[in-house]
Coordinates of C-alpha atoms in Angstrom, one line a residue:
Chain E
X1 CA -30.0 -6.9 -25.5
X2 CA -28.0 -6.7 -22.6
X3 CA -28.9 -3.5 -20.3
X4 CA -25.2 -1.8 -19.2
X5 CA -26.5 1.5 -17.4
X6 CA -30.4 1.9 -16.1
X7 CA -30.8 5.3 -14.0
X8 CA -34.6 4.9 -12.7
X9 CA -35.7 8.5 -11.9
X10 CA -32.5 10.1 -10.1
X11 CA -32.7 13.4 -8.4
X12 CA -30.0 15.5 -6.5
X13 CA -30.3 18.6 -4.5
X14 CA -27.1 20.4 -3.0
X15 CA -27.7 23.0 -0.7
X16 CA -25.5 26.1 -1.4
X17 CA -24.7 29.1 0.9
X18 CA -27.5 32.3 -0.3
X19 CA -24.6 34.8 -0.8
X20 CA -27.4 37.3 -1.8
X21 CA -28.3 37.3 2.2
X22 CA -25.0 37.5 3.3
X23 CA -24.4 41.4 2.5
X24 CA -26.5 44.2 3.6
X25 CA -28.2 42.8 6.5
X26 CA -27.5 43.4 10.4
X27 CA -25.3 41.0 12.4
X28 CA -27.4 39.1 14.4
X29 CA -26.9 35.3 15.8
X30 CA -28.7 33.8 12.8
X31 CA -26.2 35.7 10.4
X32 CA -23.1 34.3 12.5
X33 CA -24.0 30.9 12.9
X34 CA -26.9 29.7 11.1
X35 CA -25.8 29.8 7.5
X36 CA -28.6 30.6 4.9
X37 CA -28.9 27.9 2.3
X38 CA -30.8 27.2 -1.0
X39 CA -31.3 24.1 -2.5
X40 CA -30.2 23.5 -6.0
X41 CA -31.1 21.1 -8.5
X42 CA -28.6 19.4 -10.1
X43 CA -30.2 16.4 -11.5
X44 CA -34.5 16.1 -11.4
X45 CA -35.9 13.0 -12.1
X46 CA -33.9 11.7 -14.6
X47 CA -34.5 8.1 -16.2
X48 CA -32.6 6.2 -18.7
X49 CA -31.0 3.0 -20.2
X50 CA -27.9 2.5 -21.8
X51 CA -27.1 -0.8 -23.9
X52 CA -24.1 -3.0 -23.8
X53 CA -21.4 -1.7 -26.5
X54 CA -23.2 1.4 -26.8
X55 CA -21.6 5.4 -27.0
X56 CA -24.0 7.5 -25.0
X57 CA -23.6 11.6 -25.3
X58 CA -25.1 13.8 -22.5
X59 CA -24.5 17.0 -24.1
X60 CA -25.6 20.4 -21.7
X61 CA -24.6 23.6 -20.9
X62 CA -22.5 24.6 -17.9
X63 CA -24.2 23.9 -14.8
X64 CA -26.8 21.7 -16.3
X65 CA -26.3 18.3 -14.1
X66 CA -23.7 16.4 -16.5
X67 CA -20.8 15.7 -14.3
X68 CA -23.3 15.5 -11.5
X69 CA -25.2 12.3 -13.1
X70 CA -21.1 10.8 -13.9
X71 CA -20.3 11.2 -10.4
X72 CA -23.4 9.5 -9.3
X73 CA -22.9 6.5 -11.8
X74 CA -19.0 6.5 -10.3
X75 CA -19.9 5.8 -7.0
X76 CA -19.1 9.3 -5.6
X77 CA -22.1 10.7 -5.4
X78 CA -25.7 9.5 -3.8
X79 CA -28.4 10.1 -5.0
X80 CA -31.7 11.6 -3.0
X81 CA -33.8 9.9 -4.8
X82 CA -34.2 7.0 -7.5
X83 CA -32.0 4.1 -8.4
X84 CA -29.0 3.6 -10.9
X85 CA -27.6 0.5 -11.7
X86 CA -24.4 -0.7 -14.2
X87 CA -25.2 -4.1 -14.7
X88 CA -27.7 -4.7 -12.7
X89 CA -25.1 -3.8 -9.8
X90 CA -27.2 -1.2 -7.5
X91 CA -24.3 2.0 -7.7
X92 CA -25.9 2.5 -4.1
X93 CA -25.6 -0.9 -2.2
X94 CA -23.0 -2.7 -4.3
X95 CA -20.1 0.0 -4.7
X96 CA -16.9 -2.6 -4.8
X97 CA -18.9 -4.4 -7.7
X98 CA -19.8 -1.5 -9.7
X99 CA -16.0 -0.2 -9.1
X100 CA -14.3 -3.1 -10.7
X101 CA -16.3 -2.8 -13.8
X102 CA -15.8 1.2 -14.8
X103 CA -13.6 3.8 -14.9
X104 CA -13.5 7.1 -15.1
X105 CA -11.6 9.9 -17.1
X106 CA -12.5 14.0 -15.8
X107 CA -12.7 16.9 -17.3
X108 CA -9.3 17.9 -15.0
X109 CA -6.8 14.9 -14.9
X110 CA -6.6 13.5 -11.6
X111 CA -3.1 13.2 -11.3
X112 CA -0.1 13.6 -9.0
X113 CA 1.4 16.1 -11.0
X114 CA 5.2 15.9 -9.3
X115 CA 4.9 12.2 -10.1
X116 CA 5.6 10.7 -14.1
X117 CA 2.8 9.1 -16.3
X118 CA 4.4 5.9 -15.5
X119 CA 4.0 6.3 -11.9
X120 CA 0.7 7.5 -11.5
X121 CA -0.1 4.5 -13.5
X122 CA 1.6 2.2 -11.8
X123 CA -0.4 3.4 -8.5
X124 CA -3.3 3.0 -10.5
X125 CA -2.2 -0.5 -11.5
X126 CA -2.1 -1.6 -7.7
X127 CA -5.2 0.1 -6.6
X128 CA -6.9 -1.9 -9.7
X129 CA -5.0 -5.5 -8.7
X130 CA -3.3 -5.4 -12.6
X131 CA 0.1 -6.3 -12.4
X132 CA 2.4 -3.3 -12.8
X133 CA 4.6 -4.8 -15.5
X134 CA 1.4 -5.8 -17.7
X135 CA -0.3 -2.4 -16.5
X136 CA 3.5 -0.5 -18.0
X137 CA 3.0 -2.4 -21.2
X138 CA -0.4 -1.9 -22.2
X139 CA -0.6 2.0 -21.0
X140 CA 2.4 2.3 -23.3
X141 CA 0.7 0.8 -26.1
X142 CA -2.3 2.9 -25.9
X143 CA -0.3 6.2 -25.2
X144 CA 1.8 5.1 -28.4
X145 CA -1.6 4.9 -30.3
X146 CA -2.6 8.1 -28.9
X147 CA 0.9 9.2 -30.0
X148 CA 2.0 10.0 -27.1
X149 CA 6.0 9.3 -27.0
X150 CA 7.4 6.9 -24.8
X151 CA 10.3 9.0 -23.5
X152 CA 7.4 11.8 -22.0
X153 CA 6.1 8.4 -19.9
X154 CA 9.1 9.2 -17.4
X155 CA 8.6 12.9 -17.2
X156 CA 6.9 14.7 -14.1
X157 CA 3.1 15.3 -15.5
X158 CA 3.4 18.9 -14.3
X159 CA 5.9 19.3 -16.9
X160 CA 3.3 18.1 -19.5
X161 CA 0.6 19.9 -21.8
X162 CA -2.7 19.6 -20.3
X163 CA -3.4 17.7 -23.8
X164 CA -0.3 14.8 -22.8
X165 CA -1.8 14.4 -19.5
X166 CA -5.3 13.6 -20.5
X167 CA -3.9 11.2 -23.1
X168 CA -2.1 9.7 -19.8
X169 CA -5.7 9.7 -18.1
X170 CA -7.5 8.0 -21.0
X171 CA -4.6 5.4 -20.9
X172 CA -4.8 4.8 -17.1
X173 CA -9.4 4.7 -17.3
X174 CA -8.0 1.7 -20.3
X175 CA -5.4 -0.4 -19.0
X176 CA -7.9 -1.5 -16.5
X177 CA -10.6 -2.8 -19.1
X178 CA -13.6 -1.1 -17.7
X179 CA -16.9 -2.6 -19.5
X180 CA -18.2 1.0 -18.4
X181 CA -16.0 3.5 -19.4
X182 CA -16.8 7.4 -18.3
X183 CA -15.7 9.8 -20.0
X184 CA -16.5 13.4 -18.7
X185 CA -15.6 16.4 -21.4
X186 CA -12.3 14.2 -22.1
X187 CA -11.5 16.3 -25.1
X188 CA -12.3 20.2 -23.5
X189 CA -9.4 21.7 -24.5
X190 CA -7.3 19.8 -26.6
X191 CA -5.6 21.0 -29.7
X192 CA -7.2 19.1 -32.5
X193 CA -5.0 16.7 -33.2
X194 CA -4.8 15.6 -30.2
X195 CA -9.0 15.8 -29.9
X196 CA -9.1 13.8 -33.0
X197 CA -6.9 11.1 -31.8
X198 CA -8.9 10.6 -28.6
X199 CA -11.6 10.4 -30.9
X200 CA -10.6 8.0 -33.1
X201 CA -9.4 5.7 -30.4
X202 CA -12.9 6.4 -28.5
X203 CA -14.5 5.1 -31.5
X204 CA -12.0 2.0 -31.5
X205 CA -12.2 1.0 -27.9
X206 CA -15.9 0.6 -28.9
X207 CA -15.1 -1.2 -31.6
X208 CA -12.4 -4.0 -30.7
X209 CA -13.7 -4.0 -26.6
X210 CA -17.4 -3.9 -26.8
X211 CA -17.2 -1.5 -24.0
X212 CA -20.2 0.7 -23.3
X213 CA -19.0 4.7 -23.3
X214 CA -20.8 7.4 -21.1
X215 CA -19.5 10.6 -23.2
X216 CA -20.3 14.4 -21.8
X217 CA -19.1 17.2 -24.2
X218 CA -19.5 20.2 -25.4
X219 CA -18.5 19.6 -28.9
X220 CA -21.3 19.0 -31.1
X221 CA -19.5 17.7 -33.9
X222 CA -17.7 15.3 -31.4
X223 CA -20.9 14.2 -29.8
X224 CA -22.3 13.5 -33.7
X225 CA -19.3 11.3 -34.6
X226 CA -19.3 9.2 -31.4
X227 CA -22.8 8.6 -29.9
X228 CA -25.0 6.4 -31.0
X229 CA -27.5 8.5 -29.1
X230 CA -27.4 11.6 -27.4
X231 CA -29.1 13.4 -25.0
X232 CA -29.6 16.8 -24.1
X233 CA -29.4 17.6 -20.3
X234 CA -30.8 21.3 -19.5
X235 CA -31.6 22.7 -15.6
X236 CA -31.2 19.3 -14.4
X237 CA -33.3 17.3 -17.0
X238 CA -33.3 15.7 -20.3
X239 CA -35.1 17.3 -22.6
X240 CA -34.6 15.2 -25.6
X241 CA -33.2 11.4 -25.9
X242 CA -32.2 10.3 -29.4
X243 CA -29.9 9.5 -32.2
X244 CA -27.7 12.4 -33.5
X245 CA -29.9 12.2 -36.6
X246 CA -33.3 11.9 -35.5
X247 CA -32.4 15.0 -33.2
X248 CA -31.6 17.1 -36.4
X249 CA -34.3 15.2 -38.2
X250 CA -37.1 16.8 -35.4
X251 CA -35.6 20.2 -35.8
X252 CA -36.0 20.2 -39.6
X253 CA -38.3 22.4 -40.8
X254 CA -38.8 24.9 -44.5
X255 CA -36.8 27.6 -42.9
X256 CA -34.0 25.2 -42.1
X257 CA -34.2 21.9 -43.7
X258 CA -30.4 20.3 -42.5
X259 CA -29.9 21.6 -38.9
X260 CA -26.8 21.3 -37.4
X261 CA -26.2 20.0 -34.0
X262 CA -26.0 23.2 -32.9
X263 CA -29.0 24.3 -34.0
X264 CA -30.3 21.4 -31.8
X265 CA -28.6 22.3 -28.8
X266 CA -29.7 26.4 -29.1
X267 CA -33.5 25.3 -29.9
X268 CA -33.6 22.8 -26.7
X269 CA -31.6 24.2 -24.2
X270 CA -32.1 28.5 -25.3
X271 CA -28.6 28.8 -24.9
X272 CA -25.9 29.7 -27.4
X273 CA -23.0 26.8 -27.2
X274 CA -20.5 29.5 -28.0
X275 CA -21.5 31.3 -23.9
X276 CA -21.2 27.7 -22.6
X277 CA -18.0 26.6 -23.4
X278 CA -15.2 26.2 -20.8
X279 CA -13.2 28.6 -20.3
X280 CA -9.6 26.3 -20.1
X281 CA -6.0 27.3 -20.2
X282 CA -4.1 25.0 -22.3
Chain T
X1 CA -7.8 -15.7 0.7
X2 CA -7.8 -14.0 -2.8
X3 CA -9.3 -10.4 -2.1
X4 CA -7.1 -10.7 1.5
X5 CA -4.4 -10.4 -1.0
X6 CA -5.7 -8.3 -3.4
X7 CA -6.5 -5.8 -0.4
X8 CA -3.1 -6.2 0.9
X9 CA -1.3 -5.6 -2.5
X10 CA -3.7 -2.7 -2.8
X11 CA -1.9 -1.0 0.6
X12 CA 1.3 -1.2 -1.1
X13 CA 0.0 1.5 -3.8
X14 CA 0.2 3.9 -0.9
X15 CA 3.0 2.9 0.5
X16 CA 5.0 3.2 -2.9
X17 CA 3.1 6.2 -4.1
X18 CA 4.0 8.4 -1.1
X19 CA 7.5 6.9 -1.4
X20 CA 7.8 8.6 -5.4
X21 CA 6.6 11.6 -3.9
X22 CA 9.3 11.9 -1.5
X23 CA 11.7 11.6 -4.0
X24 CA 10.4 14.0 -5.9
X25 CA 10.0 16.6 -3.2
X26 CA 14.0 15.5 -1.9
X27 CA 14.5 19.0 -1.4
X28 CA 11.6 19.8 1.2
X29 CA 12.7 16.3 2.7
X30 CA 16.3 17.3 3.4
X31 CA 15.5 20.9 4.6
X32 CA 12.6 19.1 6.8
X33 CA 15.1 16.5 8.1
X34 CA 17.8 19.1 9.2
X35 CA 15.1 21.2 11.1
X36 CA 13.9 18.2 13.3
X37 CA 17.1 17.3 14.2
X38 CA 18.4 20.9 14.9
X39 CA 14.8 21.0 17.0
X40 CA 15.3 18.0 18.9
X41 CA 19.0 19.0 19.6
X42 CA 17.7 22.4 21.2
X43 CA 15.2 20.3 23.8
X44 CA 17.9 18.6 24.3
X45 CA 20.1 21.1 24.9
X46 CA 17.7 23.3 27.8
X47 CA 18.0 20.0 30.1
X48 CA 21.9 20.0 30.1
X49 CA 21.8 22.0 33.5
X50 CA 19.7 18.7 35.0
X51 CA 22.3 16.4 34.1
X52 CA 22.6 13.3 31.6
X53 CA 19.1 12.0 32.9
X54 CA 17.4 15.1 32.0
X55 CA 19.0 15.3 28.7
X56 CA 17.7 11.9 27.9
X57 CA 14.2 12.6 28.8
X58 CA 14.5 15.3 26.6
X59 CA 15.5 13.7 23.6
X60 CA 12.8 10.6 24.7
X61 CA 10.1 13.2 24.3
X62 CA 11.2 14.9 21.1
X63 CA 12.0 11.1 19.2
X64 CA 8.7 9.6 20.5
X65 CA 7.2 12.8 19.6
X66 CA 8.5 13.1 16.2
X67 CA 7.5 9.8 15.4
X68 CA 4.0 9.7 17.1
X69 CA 3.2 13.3 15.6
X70 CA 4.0 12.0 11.6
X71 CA 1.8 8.7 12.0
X72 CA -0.7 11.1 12.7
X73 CA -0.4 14.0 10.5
X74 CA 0.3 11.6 7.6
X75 CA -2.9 9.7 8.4
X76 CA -4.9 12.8 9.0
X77 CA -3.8 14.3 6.4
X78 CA -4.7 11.5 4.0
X79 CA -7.7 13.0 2.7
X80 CA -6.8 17.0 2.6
X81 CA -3.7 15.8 0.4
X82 CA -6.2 14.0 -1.8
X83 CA -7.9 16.8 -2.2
X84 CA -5.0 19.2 -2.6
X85 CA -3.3 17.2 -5.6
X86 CA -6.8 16.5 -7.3
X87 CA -6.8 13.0 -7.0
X88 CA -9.7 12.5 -4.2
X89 CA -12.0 11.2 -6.5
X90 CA -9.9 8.6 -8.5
X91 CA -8.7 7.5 -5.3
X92 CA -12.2 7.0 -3.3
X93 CA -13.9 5.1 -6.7
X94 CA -11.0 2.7 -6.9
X95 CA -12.3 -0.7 -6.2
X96 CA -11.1 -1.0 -3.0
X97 CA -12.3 -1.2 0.7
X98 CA -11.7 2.2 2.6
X99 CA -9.8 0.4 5.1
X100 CA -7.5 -0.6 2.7
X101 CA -6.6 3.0 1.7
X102 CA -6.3 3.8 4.8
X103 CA -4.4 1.4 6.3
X104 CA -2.0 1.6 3.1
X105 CA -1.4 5.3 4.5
X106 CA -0.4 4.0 7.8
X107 CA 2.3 1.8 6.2
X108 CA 3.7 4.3 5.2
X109 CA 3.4 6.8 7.8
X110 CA 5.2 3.9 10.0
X111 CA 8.0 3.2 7.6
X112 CA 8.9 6.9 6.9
X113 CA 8.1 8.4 10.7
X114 CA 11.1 5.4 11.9
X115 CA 13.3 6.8 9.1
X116 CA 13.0 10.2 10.3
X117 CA 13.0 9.4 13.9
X118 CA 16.2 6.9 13.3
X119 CA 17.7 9.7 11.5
X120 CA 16.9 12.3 14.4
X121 CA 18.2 9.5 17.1
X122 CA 21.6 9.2 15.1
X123 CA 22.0 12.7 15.1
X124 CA 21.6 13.0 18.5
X125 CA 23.3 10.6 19.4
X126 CA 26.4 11.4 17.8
X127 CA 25.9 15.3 18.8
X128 CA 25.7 14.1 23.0
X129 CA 27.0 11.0 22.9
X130 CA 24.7 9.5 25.2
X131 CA 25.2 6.5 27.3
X132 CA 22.6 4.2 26.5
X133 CA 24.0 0.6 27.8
X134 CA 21.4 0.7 30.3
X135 CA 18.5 1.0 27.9
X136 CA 16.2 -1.5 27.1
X137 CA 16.2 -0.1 23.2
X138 CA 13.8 -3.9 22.6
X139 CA 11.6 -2.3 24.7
X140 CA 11.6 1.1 23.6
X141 CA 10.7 -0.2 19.9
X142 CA 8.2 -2.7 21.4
X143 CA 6.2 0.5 23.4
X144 CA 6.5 2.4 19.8
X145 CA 4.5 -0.4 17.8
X146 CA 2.0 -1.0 20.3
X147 CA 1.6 3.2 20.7
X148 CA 1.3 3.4 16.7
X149 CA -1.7 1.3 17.0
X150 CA -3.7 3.4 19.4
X151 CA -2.1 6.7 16.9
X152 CA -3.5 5.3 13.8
X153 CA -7.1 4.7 15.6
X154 CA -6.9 8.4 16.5
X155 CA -5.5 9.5 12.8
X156 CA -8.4 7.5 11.0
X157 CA -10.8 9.8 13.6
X158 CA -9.2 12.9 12.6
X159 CA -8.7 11.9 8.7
X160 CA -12.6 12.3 8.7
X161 CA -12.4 16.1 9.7
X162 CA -11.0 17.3 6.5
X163 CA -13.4 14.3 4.5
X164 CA -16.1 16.6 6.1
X165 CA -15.3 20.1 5.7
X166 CA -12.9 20.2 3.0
X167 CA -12.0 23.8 4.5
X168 CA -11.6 24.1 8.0
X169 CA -11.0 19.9 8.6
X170 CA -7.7 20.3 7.8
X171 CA -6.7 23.0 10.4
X172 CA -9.3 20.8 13.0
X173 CA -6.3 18.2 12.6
X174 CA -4.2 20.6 13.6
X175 CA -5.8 21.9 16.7
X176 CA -6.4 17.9 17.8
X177 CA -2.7 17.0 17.5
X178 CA -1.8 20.3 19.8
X179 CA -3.5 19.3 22.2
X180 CA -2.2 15.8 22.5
X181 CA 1.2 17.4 22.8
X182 CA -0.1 19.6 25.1
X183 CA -1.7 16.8 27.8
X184 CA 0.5 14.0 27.5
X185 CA 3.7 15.0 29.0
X186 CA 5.7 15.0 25.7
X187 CA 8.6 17.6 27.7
X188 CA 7.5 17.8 31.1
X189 CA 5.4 15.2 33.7
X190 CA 2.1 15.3 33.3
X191 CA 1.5 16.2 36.8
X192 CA 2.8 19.7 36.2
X193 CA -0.7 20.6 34.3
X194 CA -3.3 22.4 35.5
X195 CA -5.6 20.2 37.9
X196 CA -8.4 20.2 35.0
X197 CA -6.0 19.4 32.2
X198 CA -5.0 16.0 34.2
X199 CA -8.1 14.2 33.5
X200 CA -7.2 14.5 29.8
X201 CA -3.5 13.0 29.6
X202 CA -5.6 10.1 31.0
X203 CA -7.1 9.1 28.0
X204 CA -4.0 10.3 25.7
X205 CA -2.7 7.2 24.6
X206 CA 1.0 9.4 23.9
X207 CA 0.8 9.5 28.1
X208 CA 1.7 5.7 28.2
X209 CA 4.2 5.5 25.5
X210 CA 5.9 8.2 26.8
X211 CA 5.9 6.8 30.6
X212 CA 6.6 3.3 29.4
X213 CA 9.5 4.3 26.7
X214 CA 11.1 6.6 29.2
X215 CA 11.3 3.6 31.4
X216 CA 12.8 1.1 28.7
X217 CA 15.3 3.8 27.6
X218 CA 16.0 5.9 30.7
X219 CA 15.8 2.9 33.8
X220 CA 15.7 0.0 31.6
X221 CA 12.7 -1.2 32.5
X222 CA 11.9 -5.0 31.2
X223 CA 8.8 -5.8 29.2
X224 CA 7.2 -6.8 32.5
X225 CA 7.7 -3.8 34.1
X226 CA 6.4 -1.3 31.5
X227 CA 3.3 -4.3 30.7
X228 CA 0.8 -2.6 32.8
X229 CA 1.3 0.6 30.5
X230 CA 1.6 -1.1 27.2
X231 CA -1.6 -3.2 27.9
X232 CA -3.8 0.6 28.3
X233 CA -1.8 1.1 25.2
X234 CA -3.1 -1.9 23.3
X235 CA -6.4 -1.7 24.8
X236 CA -6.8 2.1 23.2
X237 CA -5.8 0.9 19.9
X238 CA -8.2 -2.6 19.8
X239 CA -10.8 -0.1 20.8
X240 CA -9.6 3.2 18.4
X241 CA -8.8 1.6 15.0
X242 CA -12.8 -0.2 14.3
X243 CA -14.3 3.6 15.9
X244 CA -11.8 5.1 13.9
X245 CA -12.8 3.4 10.6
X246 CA -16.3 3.4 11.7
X247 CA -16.4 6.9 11.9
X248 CA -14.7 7.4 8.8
X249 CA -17.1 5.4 7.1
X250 CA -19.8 7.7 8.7
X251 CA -18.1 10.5 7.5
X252 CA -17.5 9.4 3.6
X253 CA -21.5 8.5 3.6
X254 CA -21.9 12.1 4.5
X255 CA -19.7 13.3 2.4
X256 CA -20.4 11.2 -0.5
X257 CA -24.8 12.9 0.3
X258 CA -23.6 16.2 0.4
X259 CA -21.0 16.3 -2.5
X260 CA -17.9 16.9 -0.6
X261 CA -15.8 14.2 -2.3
X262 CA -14.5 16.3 -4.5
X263 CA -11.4 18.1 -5.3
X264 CA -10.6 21.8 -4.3
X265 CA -11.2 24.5 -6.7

């Protein structure tokens, strides 16, 4: 068993302006230039291990610490405390190493939106040392599969649907062949046939490249077809770690006997998924 | 010898990335072209009273000027444009060394900021027909390379202002460039400011490019002649460009703690 991700009790705390201070009380020197602050936690403690080849879900609810944790395993984010390694490649100490071996695709695509899909990914090509005619060829293969069509590839991206240009961002996270590939809320507002396509060639990239997938969503049903396991991320903590199954399977009970994922995701977290979904124009 | 060139094929993602976006913003390029050159013709035109000389030190200050103040702003502004077009993050986690980036920006900044000021020169040149058999034009471009050294030490400084307050760095940038134009004798000699201002166009590297181009194109000074005030100008920018990263990579540490390498909204 070959370890791909190992996060060894990570914590993060951001310190955020106390707006509730900042109206109703006199001016004074403090007030002008000593800005309040609170800390938040976004991520407390958290452990876990990922195996090569595997499809992990960190399901949550808004706010909960899920992109938080993928920014620290991408290298943009320290953490205060603990250590996270992706290959035994400390995310910390050895950022060019663990930056050749993942990629990344956000819940916004990171694009320059006056520039086409072929030439953001053709800046993405160089950055990533892949030749550009190579890095043309295989992105056009993979947005084909996504069925994306080829003519669109010379288009400005601001001229695209939000659901084209994530298609474009899954094919530039690809083209590189990341053995860790993150994917934060890559499907959030999607029409489902596009969802479904990125879905099934998710599923495929796991398949044919032996890649290991970090997945955050919101969709339950998504996070049941995909993971191998899931967990559930709530306040800045997982409170539950296991296969989509035995998740339902612990939830089971006379009153319901099948539980849905949702079911799971109410009981552990206390929050209805319908309140915690995005709230995306297409 | 293998990640040299990796790194240096990297810089070219810049260079040719900034290259598509000025294409696609050809509009805001050709309305931005025509105002610098209608700008530089006006300086121009307020030293026709003090005779051909004075013209040309006009049009010495706005060139170097234009070209000095766009390796800046276009290195400065690395980061807040990052930021602005969402792309900070896919950018900073690309498996590359920071320098790299950033020196990729400054590629470009060179290459388009002698377009422009070649552009701006041409114009002016055809609109005053100066007389410019006397100027040592070698030694004009020589005191403009060794200058955009010491300018992209200062740029990679300021870049680090918007890395670090995503927003009021970017308006910081601003103040910092003003004050450069304001110290180093960009239209006037720098012994007209203010007795406490002096001390500052001292340790303005646009103070010797200025006095040193002025004397290639104006007197035709030789290389030897304008050496003393290219060798401040090289000494600056050995000294600038390791700060200049080394404060950057200061400032992406602290901005990688706090969470500030992100996009806007």
């Amino acid at each position: 068993m070959t370890i791909a991700l190992q996060c060894d009790r990570i914590s993060k705390v951001f310190y955020e302006k106390d707006e509730t201070k900042a109206t109703g009380t006199p001016l004074s020197y403090r007030r002008l230039f000593r800005r309040e602050r609170v800390p938040v936690y976004a991520v407390r403690e958290t452990s876990f291990t990922v195996e090569k080849g595997e499809i992990f879900g960190i399901l949550g609810p808004n706010g909960s610490g899920k992109s938080t944790l993928i920014r620290i395993i991408a290298t943009l984010l320290y953490p205060d405390e603990g250590t996270v390694t992706v290959f035994g490649n400390d995310v910390v100490k050895q950022q060019l190493e663990v930056r050749r071996m993942i990629n990344r695709v956000s819940v916004e695509a990171a694009f320059f939106k006056k520039l086409s899909a072929i030439e953001n990914l053709n800046y993405a090509a160089r950055l990533y040392g892949v030749n550009t005619k190579i890095a043309r060829q295989r992105s056009l293969e993979i947005l084909q599969r996504l069925g994306f069509k080829e003519q669109k590839a010379f288009v400005s991206l601001e001229n695209l649907s939000r659901g084209m240009q994530q298609k474009v961002a899954i094919a530039r996270a690809l083209f590189t062949a990341p053995v860790l590939l993150l994917l934060d809320e890559p499907t959030t507002g999607l029409d489902p046939k596009s969802k479904r396509d990125v879905q099934d060639f998710v599923k495929e990239v796991q398949e044919k490249h032996d890649a290991t997938i970090i997945l955050t969503t919101h969709d339950m049903a998504e996070a049941e077809r995909l993971c191998d396991r899931v967990a559930i991320i709530d306040d800045g903590r997982f409170v539950a770690l296991d296969t989509p199954a035995g998740l339902k399977r612990k939830l089971q009970s006379p009153q319901n006997p099948a539980p849905t994922m949702d079911d799971v995701f109410f009981a552990l977290t206390g929050k209805d998924l319908a309140d915690e979904l995005p709230d995306l124009e297409d | 010898m293998h990640k040299l060139l990796y790194e240096l094929k990297a810089t070219m993602a810049f260079v040719e990335r900034h290259f598509n976006l000025a294409k696609r913003y050809l509009g805001w390029e050709i309305v931005d072209l025509v105002y610098i050159l209608v700008n530089g013709l006006t300086i121009v035109l307020i030293g026709v009273g003090g005779g051909p000389q004075q013209m040309l030190y006009l049009a010495a200050g706005a060139l170097l000027w234009e070209f000095l103040s766009v390796l800046f702003h276009e290195v400065s502004e690395s980061v807040s444009w990052e930021r602005w077009e969402g792309t900070i993050e896919y950018t900073f986690m690309a498996p590359i060394r920071r320098a790299t980036h950033l020196f990729g920006m400054c590629f470009y900044a060179v290459i388009y900021g002698s377009i422009r000021t070649i552009f701006v020169l041409g114009g002016m040149a055809l609109f005053f027909k100066f007389d410019l058999s006397q100027a040592n034009l070698f030694g004009a471009l020589v005191v403009l390379f060794c200058s955009s050294i010491s300018f992209i030490g200062l740029g990679f400084m300021a870049a680090v202002l918007p890395l670090m307050s995503p927003e009021k760095g970017s308006q910081a940038t601003h103040i910092f460039q003003a004050i450069v134009l304001l110290v180093s004798g960009v239209y006037y000699e720098v012994s007209v400011l203010p007795a406490w201002l002096q001390p500052f166009s001292v340790i303005s590297p646009a103070t010797y490019t200025l006095r040193a181009a002025r004397a290639a194109l104006l007197d035709g000074a030789s290389l030897a002649d304008i050496w003393p005030d290219l060798r401040i100008l090289l000494l600056i920018g050995i000294l600038l460009i390791p700060l200049g990263l080394k404060v950057f990579s200061i400032g992406e540490r602290y901005a990688m703690k706090t969470g500030k390498l992100k996009r806007n909204g």
